[in-house]
Coordinates of C-alpha atoms and ligand atoms in Angstrom, one line a residue:
X1 CA -0.2 0.2 -0.1
X2 CA 1.1 3.7 -0.7
X3 CA 1.5 5.7 2.3
X4 CA 0.5 9.2 1.8
X5 CA 1.5 12.1 4.3
X6 CA -1.8 13.2 5.7
X7 CA -0.4 17.1 5.0
X8 CA 0.2 18.2 1.1
X9 CA 3.1 19.6 -0.2
X10 CA 1.0 23.2 -0.4
X11 CA 0.2 23.4 2.6
X12 CA 3.8 22.3 4.2
X13 CA 4.8 25.1 2.3
X14 CA 2.8 27.4 4.3
X15 CA 3.7 26.0 7.3
X16 CA 7.4 26.4 7.0
X17 CA 7.0 30.4 6.7
X18 CA 6.2 30.7 10.2
X19 CA 7.9 27.7 11.6
X20 CA 11.5 26.6 10.7
X21 CA 12.4 22.5 9.9
X22 CA 12.8 20.1 11.0
X23 CA 9.5 20.0 13.3
X24 CA 7.2 16.9 14.1
X25 CA 3.3 17.9 12.9
X26 CA -0.1 16.3 14.0
X27 CA -3.1 15.6 12.5
X28 CA -5.9 16.6 15.2
X29 CA -8.5 15.1 12.4
X30 CA -6.9 11.6 12.8
X31 CA -6.1 11.6 16.2
X32 CA -9.7 11.7 16.4
X33 CA -11.4 9.5 14.2
X34 CA -9.0 6.9 15.5
X35 CA -10.0 7.2 19.3
X36 CA -13.5 7.1 18.0
X37 CA -13.1 4.2 16.5
X38 CA -11.0 2.3 19.6
X39 CA -14.2 3.5 21.4
X40 CA -16.6 2.0 19.2
X41 CA -14.6 -1.2 19.1
X42 CA -15.2 -1.6 22.6
X43 CA -18.4 -0.3 23.1
X44 CA -20.2 -3.4 24.5
X45 CA -18.0 -3.1 27.1
X46 CA -19.5 -1.0 29.9
X47 CA -16.6 0.1 31.9
X48 CA -14.1 0.3 28.6
X49 CA -11.2 2.9 29.2
X50 CA -8.2 3.9 27.3
X51 CA -5.5 5.1 29.0
X52 CA -3.4 7.1 26.6
X53 CA 0.1 6.1 27.6
X54 CA 1.8 9.4 28.1
X55 CA 5.2 8.2 27.6
X56 CA 4.7 7.7 23.5
X57 CA 4.0 11.9 23.3
X58 CA 4.0 13.7 26.3
X59 CA 2.2 16.8 25.6
X60 CA -0.6 18.4 27.0
X61 CA -1.7 19.7 24.1
X62 CA -2.4 16.0 22.9
X63 CA -3.7 15.1 26.0
X64 CA -6.2 17.4 26.2
X65 CA -7.4 16.3 23.2
X66 CA -7.5 12.7 24.1
X67 CA -9.3 13.5 27.2
X68 CA -11.3 15.6 25.1
X69 CA -12.3 11.9 23.4
X70 CA -12.6 10.3 26.9
X71 CA -9.4 9.1 27.6
X72 CA -7.3 8.7 30.3
X73 CA -3.6 8.7 30.8
X74 CA -1.4 5.9 31.6
X75 CA 2.1 7.2 33.5
X76 CA 5.0 5.9 34.9
X77 CA 6.9 8.5 36.2
X78 CA 6.5 12.0 38.5
X79 CA 6.1 14.5 35.2
X80 CA 3.9 12.4 33.7
X81 CA 1.6 12.0 36.7
X82 CA 2.2 16.0 37.0
X83 CA 1.7 16.5 33.1
X84 CA -1.8 14.4 33.5
X85 CA -2.7 16.5 36.6
X86 CA -2.3 19.6 35.0
X87 CA -4.4 18.6 31.7
X88 CA -7.5 17.6 34.2
X89 CA -7.0 14.1 34.7
X90 CA -7.9 12.8 38.3
X91 CA -8.5 10.1 40.3
X92 CA -8.9 6.7 38.3
X93 CA -8.6 8.8 34.7
X94 CA -4.9 8.1 35.5
X95 CA -3.1 4.8 35.6
X96 CA 0.2 4.5 36.9
X97 CA 1.7 1.5 35.6
X98 CA 5.2 1.6 36.3
X99 CA 8.2 -0.2 37.2
X100 CA 11.0 0.2 39.7
X101 CA 9.6 2.9 41.0
X102 CA 10.7 5.2 43.6
X103 CA 8.9 5.8 46.7
X104 CA 7.9 9.9 46.1
X105 CA 6.4 8.3 42.7
X106 CA 3.8 5.8 44.6
X107 CA 3.3 8.5 46.8
X108 CA 2.3 11.4 44.3
X109 CA 0.1 8.9 42.7
X110 CA -1.9 7.9 45.8
X111 CA -2.1 11.6 46.7
X112 CA -3.8 12.0 42.7
X113 CA -6.2 9.1 43.1
X114 CA -4.7 7.4 40.3
X115 CA -4.8 3.6 40.0
X116 CA -1.7 2.0 41.1
X117 CA -0.4 -1.0 39.1
X118 CA 2.0 -2.5 41.0
X119 CA 5.0 -4.2 38.9
X120 CA 6.2 -6.6 41.2
X121 CA 5.6 -8.8 44.6
X122 CA 7.8 -6.9 46.7
X123 CA 6.3 -3.8 46.1
X124 CA 3.2 -4.5 47.6
X125 CA 5.5 -4.0 51.3
X126 CA 7.1 -1.0 49.9
X127 CA 3.7 0.8 48.8
X128 CA 2.8 -0.1 52.2
X129 CA 5.8 1.1 53.8
X130 CA 5.6 4.6 51.5
X131 CA 1.6 5.0 51.7
X132 CA 1.2 4.0 55.1
X133 CA -1.8 1.9 54.0
X134 CA -2.9 -0.6 50.9
X135 CA -5.5 1.5 48.4
X136 CA -8.8 -0.2 48.1
X137 CA -7.9 -0.2 44.0
X138 CA -5.6 -2.0 43.3
X139 CA -4.0 -3.8 40.0
X140 CA -1.2 -6.4 39.3
X141 CA 1.0 -6.6 36.2
X142 CA 1.2 -10.5 35.2
X143 CA 4.6 -12.0 32.8
X144 CA 3.4 -15.3 32.2
X145 CA 7.7 -16.1 31.4
X146 CA 8.2 -17.8 28.4
X147 CA 7.7 -16.7 24.7
X148 CA 4.3 -15.1 23.8
X149 CA 3.2 -16.9 20.4
X150 CA 0.8 -16.1 17.9
X151 CA -0.2 -19.6 15.9
X152 CA 3.7 -20.8 15.1
X153 CA 4.8 -17.3 15.3
X154 CA 7.0 -15.6 18.2
X155 CA 5.4 -12.4 18.6
X156 CA 7.8 -11.6 21.4
X157 CA 9.9 -13.0 25.0
X158 CA 7.8 -12.1 28.0
X159 CA 10.5 -14.3 29.9
X160 CA 13.5 -12.1 29.1
X161 CA 11.1 -9.0 30.2
X162 CA 12.0 -7.3 33.4
X163 CA 8.1 -6.6 34.0
X164 CA 5.5 -8.2 36.1
X165 CA 5.2 -11.0 38.3
X166 CA 5.3 -14.6 37.9
X167 CA 2.0 -16.8 37.8
X168 CA 2.4 -17.8 41.4
X169 CA 3.3 -14.2 42.9
X170 CA 0.2 -12.9 41.6
X171 CA -1.9 -15.1 42.9
X172 CA 0.2 -14.6 46.2
X173 CA -0.3 -10.6 45.8
X174 CA -3.9 -11.1 45.5
X175 CA -4.3 -13.0 48.9
X176 CA -1.9 -10.5 50.5
X177 CA -3.2 -7.2 49.3
X178 CA -7.2 -8.5 49.8
X179 CA -5.8 -9.4 53.3
X180 CA -4.4 -5.7 53.9
X181 CA -7.6 -3.9 52.6
X182 CA -7.8 -4.0 48.8
X183 CA -11.5 -4.6 47.7
X184 CA -11.5 -3.9 43.8
X185 CA -8.5 -5.6 42.0
X186 CA -7.1 -5.3 38.6
X187 CA -4.7 -7.4 36.0
X188 CA -2.3 -6.3 33.7
X189 CA 0.2 -7.4 31.0
X190 CA 1.9 -6.3 28.1
X191 CA 3.2 -9.3 26.2
X192 CA 4.4 -8.1 23.0
X193 CA 5.0 -4.7 21.5
X194 CA 4.1 -3.5 18.2
X195 CA 2.0 -6.1 17.0
X196 CA 1.0 -6.1 13.4
X197 CA -1.8 -8.8 13.6
X198 CA -5.6 -8.4 14.8
X199 CA -5.0 -11.8 16.9
X200 CA -2.5 -10.1 19.6
X201 CA -5.3 -8.1 22.0
X202 CA -8.0 -11.6 21.6
X203 CA -4.9 -14.2 22.5
X204 CA -3.7 -11.9 25.2
X205 CA -7.4 -11.4 26.5
X206 CA -8.1 -15.0 26.7
X207 CA -4.9 -15.5 28.8
X208 CA -6.3 -12.6 31.4
X209 CA -9.7 -13.4 31.6
X210 CA -8.3 -17.3 32.3
X211 CA -6.1 -15.9 34.6
X212 CA -8.6 -13.5 36.1
X213 CA -11.3 -16.6 36.6
X214 CA -8.9 -18.5 38.3
X215 CA -7.6 -15.5 40.3
X216 CA -11.4 -14.8 41.8
X217 CA -11.6 -18.8 42.4
X218 CA -8.7 -19.1 44.4
X219 CA -8.3 -15.9 46.8
X220 CA -11.6 -14.7 46.6
X221 CA -10.8 -11.2 45.3
X222 CA -13.2 -8.9 43.1
X223 CA -11.6 -8.5 39.8
X224 CA -13.0 -5.0 38.5
X225 CA -10.8 -4.1 36.0
X226 CA -8.7 -6.0 32.9
X227 CA -6.3 -4.3 31.7
X228 CA -4.7 -4.9 27.6
X229 CA -2.2 -2.3 27.7
X230 CA 0.2 -0.6 25.3
X231 CA 1.2 -3.3 22.1
X232 CA -1.1 -2.9 18.9
X233 CA 0.9 -1.7 16.5
X234 CA 0.7 0.2 13.5
X235 CA 2.2 -0.1 9.8
X236 CA 5.7 1.2 9.5
X237 CA 5.8 -0.2 6.2
X238 CA 4.2 0.3 3.2
X239 CA 3.9 -3.7 2.6
X240 CA 1.8 -4.0 6.0
X241 CA -1.7 -4.5 6.3
X242 CA -2.7 -2.3 9.5
X243 CA -4.9 -3.9 12.2
X244 CA -8.3 -3.4 12.2
X245 CA -9.6 -2.5 15.7
X246 CA -12.9 -3.5 14.9
X247 CA -12.0 -6.7 14.4
X248 CA -9.8 -6.8 17.2
X249 CA -12.4 -5.7 19.8
X250 CA -15.1 -8.3 18.4
X251 CA -12.1 -10.9 19.0
X252 CA -11.4 -9.5 22.8
X253 CA -15.5 -9.6 23.1
X254 CA -15.3 -13.8 21.8
X255 CA -13.1 -14.3 24.6
X256 CA -14.8 -12.2 27.2
X257 CA -18.0 -14.8 26.3
X258 CA -16.5 -17.5 26.2
X259 CA -14.6 -17.0 29.6
X260 CA -15.8 -14.4 31.7
X261 CA -19.2 -14.6 31.2
X262 CA -20.1 -18.3 32.2
X263 CA -17.7 -17.7 35.1
X264 CA -20.5 -14.7 36.3
X265 CA -17.9 -12.0 35.4
X266 CA -19.4 -10.0 32.7
X267 CA -19.3 -7.1 34.7
X268 CA -15.7 -6.7 34.4
X269 CA -14.3 -3.3 32.7
X270 CA -11.8 -3.4 29.9
X271 CA -9.1 -1.2 29.6
X272 CA -6.2 0.0 27.5
X273 CA -3.1 1.5 28.0
X274 CA -2.1 1.8 23.6
X275 CA 0.3 4.9 22.9
X276 CA 1.9 3.8 19.5
X277 CA -1.8 2.9 17.7
X278 CA -3.3 6.0 19.3
X279 CA -1.1 8.8 18.2
X280 CA 2.0 6.8 15.9
X281 CA 0.5 7.5 12.5
X282 CA -0.9 10.9 13.2
X283 CA 2.4 12.5 12.9
X284 CA 5.3 12.8 10.9
X285 CA 8.5 14.5 11.6
X286 CA 9.1 17.3 8.5
X287 CA 12.9 18.1 7.4
X288 CA 14.8 19.4 4.8
X289 CA 17.6 18.5 2.4
X290 CA 20.3 20.8 2.8
X291 CA 22.9 18.9 1.4
X292 CA 23.5 16.0 -0.9
X293 CA 27.5 14.0 -0.5
X294 CA 28.8 11.2 -3.1
X295 CA 31.6 9.2 -1.9
X296 CA 31.1 5.5 -1.5
X297 CA 27.5 5.9 -0.8
X298 CA 24.7 8.4 -1.8
X299 CA 23.8 10.8 0.6
X300 CA 20.8 12.7 1.7
X301 CA 21.9 15.1 4.5
X302 CA 18.4 16.4 6.3
X303 CA 18.3 19.3 8.8
X304 CA 16.6 16.8 11.3
X305 CA 18.6 14.1 13.3
X306 CA 18.5 11.2 15.4
X307 CA 17.9 13.4 18.4
X308 CA 14.3 14.2 16.6
X309 CA 13.7 10.8 16.2
X310 CA 15.9 8.0 17.6
X311 CA 13.7 4.7 16.4
X312 CA 16.2 4.3 13.4
X313 CA 19.2 5.2 15.3
X314 CA 18.2 2.7 18.3
X315 CA 15.9 0.0 16.9
X316 CA 17.1 0.0 13.4
X317 CA 13.4 1.2 13.0
X318 CA 12.2 1.7 9.5
X319 CA 10.0 5.1 8.8
X320 CA 8.8 5.9 5.8
X321 CA 10.1 8.7 3.9
X322 CA 8.4 10.9 1.0
X323 CA 10.0 13.5 -0.7
X324 CA 7.3 16.2 -1.7
X325 CA 6.3 17.2 -4.5
X326 CA 8.1 13.6 -6.2
X327 CA 5.3 11.1 -5.3
X328 CA 5.0 10.4 -8.8
X329 CA 8.5 10.2 -9.7
X330 CA 10.1 6.7 -10.0
X331 CA 12.6 5.8 -6.9
X332 CA 15.0 5.4 -8.7
X333 CA 18.4 6.5 -6.4
X334 CA 19.5 4.9 -3.8
X335 CA 20.0 7.1 -0.3
X336 CA 21.1 7.2 3.2
X337 CA 19.3 9.8 4.5
X338 CA 21.6 11.1 7.4
X339 CA 21.4 13.7 10.3
X340 CA 24.3 15.6 11.9
X341 CA 25.3 13.9 14.8
X342 CA 28.6 12.4 15.0
X343 CA 27.3 8.7 15.0
X344 CA 27.1 7.0 12.4
X345 CA 23.9 5.4 13.4
X346 CA 22.2 8.8 12.6
X347 CA 20.1 7.4 9.9
X348 CA 16.6 8.0 8.9
X349 CA 16.8 5.3 6.2
X350 CA 19.7 3.5 4.4
X351 CA 19.8 2.1 1.0
X352 CA 16.4 3.8 0.5
X353 CA 14.8 4.0 -3.3
X354 CA 13.9 7.4 -3.4
X355 CA 13.5 10.0 -6.1
X356 CA 16.1 12.0 -7.4
X357 CA 16.8 14.1 -4.0
X358 CA 17.5 17.8 -4.5
X359 CA 18.6 20.5 -2.0
X360 CA 15.7 21.9 -0.4
X361 CA 13.8 19.1 -1.2
X362 CA 11.4 19.0 1.9
X363 CA 10.7 15.4 3.3
X364 CA 7.9 13.6 5.6
X365 CA 9.2 11.3 7.7
X366 CA 6.0 9.3 8.4
X367 CA 4.8 7.7 11.4
X368 CA 6.3 10.3 13.9
X369 CA 3.5 10.3 16.1
X370 CA 4.6 8.3 18.9
X371 CA 7.5 7.6 20.8
X372 CA 9.2 10.1 18.3
X373 CA 9.6 13.5 19.6
X374 CA 9.3 12.0 23.1
X375 CA 12.7 9.8 23.1
X376 CA 14.6 12.9 22.3
X377 CA 18.1 13.8 23.7
X378 CA 20.2 16.4 23.4
X379 CA 23.5 14.7 22.1
X380 CA 26.1 16.9 20.0
X381 CA 24.4 19.6 22.1
X382 CA 21.3 19.6 19.4
X383 CA 18.1 20.8 20.3
X384 CA 14.5 19.4 20.4
X385 CA 12.3 21.3 17.5
X386 CA 9.1 22.4 17.6
X387 CA 5.5 20.6 17.8
X388 CA 2.7 21.6 15.4
X389 CA -0.9 20.6 15.5
X390 CA -2.6 20.6 12.1
X391 CA -6.2 21.1 13.2
X392 CA -9.6 20.1 11.8
X393 CA -9.6 23.4 10.4
X394 CA -6.8 23.7 8.9
X395 CA -5.0 26.3 10.8
X396 CA -2.0 25.3 12.8
X397 CA -1.1 25.3 16.5
X398 CA 2.6 25.6 18.2
X399 CA 2.1 23.3 20.9
X400 CA 5.7 23.3 21.7
X401 CA 8.2 25.9 20.8
X402 CA 11.6 24.5 19.6
X403 CA 14.2 24.7 22.1
X404 CA 16.9 27.3 22.0
X405 CA 20.6 27.2 23.2
X406 CA 19.2 29.3 26.5
X407 CA 17.1 26.0 27.5
X408 CA 20.2 23.9 26.7
X409 CA 22.4 25.7 29.0
X410 CA 19.4 26.4 31.5
X411 CA 20.9 23.7 34.4
X412 CA 23.8 25.6 34.2
X413 CA 22.0 28.3 36.1
X414 CA 24.1 28.4 39.1
X415 CA 27.5 29.8 37.5
X416 CA 27.6 32.9 35.1
X417 CA 29.5 32.1 32.1
X418 CA 26.5 31.1 29.8
X419 CA 24.2 33.6 30.4
X420 CA 24.3 35.7 27.5
X421 CA 23.0 33.0 25.0
Ligands
LIG1 C1 4.8 2.0 26.9 C2 4.0 1.1 27.4 C3 2.8 1.5 26.8 C4 2.4 1.9 25.4 O1 2.7 1.2 24.5 P1 2.4 1.0 22.8 O2 3.3 0.4 22.2 O3 3.1 2.6 22.4 O4 1.1 0.8 22.8 C5 1.5 0.9 27.7 N1 1.9 0.6 29.2 C6 2.8 0.6 29.6 C7 3.2 0.0 30.8 C8 4.3 0.8 28.7 O5 4.8 0.9 29.4

């Protein structure tokens, strides 16, 4: 399938008059429509709620937009909790799914009334020591170990991941939490990442539903909600078939009907903590070609670099590139598309077939809406870009300004030498 940017060259040329490249651009219309579709897919479940994984796109304007769509937030750090609070999320609209958690973060989450999702068995005591009590509503993160398979495909390797409790531990945890006063329980698991298949959620759900029935039978705990967490992926590559969230919702419904309803658990609420699926396709990185270099390979040098989008450098991740205005030309040139870091892995694309790129061309790097800007850093003293929102009415709102040298130097505020920048 051809991947088309959600923005036209004409519109981009208008935008770059006000906002210099590089920048991340988000598509309000796409975000809203997708969020509505998710809601529709799970409308059959009375208590359903999506808790947007803040770490994917930690921007208050995005969070507010998602709040309007009925989402809560999933946080895993102090500042994510603070941002959620500042955006008006409160109480059980906030899920705190962290790991290796510092005590002050548990305390802050509890103060906000957030649902705390315990990553480990030992965190029961740690939480009680920190708060002085165990909250009435509490969730535990499950890790079944082994590998997570769909048919014969290994999707991921939970046995190698640091998250969650073993089967034995979660049973013990429920008993202890119940004895310490917990009344409403949740179960959470995240077993595979970026799954581009409609089968992941239904399989995960069935596994968690079966666990929930056993936990209820064995411990007498009231399982109030089951959290399918994140992991629904997006088609980064043009040949990938996108997930169909309506099909996924139906698949989960079947498992629910098969397992929970007969066990008298037809009132269990479902929740999700999607990040990538909610935002990934609805953001792009806009950058300009500023150099061509011809050595042992052909290079296009752009004005963005890995600090703006780390996934290719970090995971070798594929991000589709469109050379704006040249969509209909043949892809008969092979390039490495590179940034300016003094790191040879600072490449947005390697051996990529593109139309001939000329200096000044605008390039759209697709699917940067989640885990894009958010993973940014400041290596080589590079500054983070602006984030812009393309609104439904076609106007553009700056939702984060670009960093300036002053921002980069601000943590030296205890001395005078850099105060003039
Ligand atoms: C990262 C994360 C998510 C979101 O994952 P996506 O792949 O973006 O859907 C959800 N929950 C937890 C606990 C996470 O760490």
